[in-house]
Tab-separated table of C-alpha atoms in Angstrom:
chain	number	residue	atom	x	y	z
A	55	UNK	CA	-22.887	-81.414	-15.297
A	56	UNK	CA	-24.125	-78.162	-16.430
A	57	UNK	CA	-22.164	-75.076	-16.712
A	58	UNK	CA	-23.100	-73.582	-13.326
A	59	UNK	CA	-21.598	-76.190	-11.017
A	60	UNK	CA	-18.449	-76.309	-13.316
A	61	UNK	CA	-17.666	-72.557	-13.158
A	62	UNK	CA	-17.668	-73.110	-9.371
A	63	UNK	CA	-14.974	-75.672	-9.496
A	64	UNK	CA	-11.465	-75.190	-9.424
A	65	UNK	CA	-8.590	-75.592	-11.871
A	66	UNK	CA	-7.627	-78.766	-10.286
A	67	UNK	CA	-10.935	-80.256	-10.140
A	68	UNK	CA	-11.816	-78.848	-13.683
A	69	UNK	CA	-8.747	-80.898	-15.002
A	70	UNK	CA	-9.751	-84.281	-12.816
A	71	UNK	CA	-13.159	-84.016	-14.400
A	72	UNK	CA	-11.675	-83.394	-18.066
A	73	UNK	CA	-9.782	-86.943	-16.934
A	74	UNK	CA	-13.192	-88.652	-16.388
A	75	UNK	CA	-14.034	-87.157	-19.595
A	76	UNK	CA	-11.867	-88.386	-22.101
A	77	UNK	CA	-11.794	-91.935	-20.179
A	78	UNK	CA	-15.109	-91.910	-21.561
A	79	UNK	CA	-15.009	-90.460	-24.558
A	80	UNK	CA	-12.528	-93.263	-25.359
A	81	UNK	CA	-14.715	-95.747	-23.889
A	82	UNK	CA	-17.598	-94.572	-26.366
A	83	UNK	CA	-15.287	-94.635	-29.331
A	84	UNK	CA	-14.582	-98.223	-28.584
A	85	UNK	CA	-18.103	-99.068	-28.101
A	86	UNK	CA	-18.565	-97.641	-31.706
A	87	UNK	CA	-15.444	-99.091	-33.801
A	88	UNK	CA	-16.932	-102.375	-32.145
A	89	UNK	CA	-21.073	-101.667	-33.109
A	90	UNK	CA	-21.978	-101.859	-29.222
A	91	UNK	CA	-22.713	-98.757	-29.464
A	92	UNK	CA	-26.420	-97.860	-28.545
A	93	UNK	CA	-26.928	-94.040	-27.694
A	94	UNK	CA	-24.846	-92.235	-29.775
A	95	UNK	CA	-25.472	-88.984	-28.518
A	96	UNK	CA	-23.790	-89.996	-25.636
A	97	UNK	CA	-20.327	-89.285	-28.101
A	98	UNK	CA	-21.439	-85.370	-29.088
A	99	UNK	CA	-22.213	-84.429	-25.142
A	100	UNK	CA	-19.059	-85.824	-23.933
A	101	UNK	CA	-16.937	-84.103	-26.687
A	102	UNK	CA	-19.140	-80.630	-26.008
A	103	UNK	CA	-18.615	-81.256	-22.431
A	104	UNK	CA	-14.753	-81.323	-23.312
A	105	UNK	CA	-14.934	-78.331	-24.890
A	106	UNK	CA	-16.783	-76.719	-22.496
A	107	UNK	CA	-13.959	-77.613	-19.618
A	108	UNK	CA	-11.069	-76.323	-22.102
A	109	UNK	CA	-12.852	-72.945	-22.095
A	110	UNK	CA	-13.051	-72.717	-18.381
A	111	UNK	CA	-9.305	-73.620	-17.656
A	112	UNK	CA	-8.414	-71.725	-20.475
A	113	UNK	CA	-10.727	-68.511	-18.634
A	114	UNK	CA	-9.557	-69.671	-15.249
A	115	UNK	CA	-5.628	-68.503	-16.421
């Protein structure tokens, strides 16, 4: 999701989507401790993503 749609969103749906996002952020760290792992970019853009919702709630306040 780029940065567009998510500055339209509201807290609420901000912090469902930050949910989603460290569900699979853990998922990907499992995948890794476990070597199933195969696109491990996939790890950075979910942690930048992160980020990038903390800053908007922490804007939205």
């Amino acid at each position: 999701m780029d940065l567009k749609q998510m500055r339209q969103k509201s807290a609420a749906e901000l912090q469902a989507h930050l949910v989603e996002l460290r569900k699979e952020q853990f998922s990907l760290r499992m995948q890794k401790a476990t070597g199933q792992l195969a696109k491990t970019h996939e790890a950075r853009r979910v942690r930048r993503e992160i980020a990038r919702v903390n800053t908007l709630l922490g804007a939205q306040k």
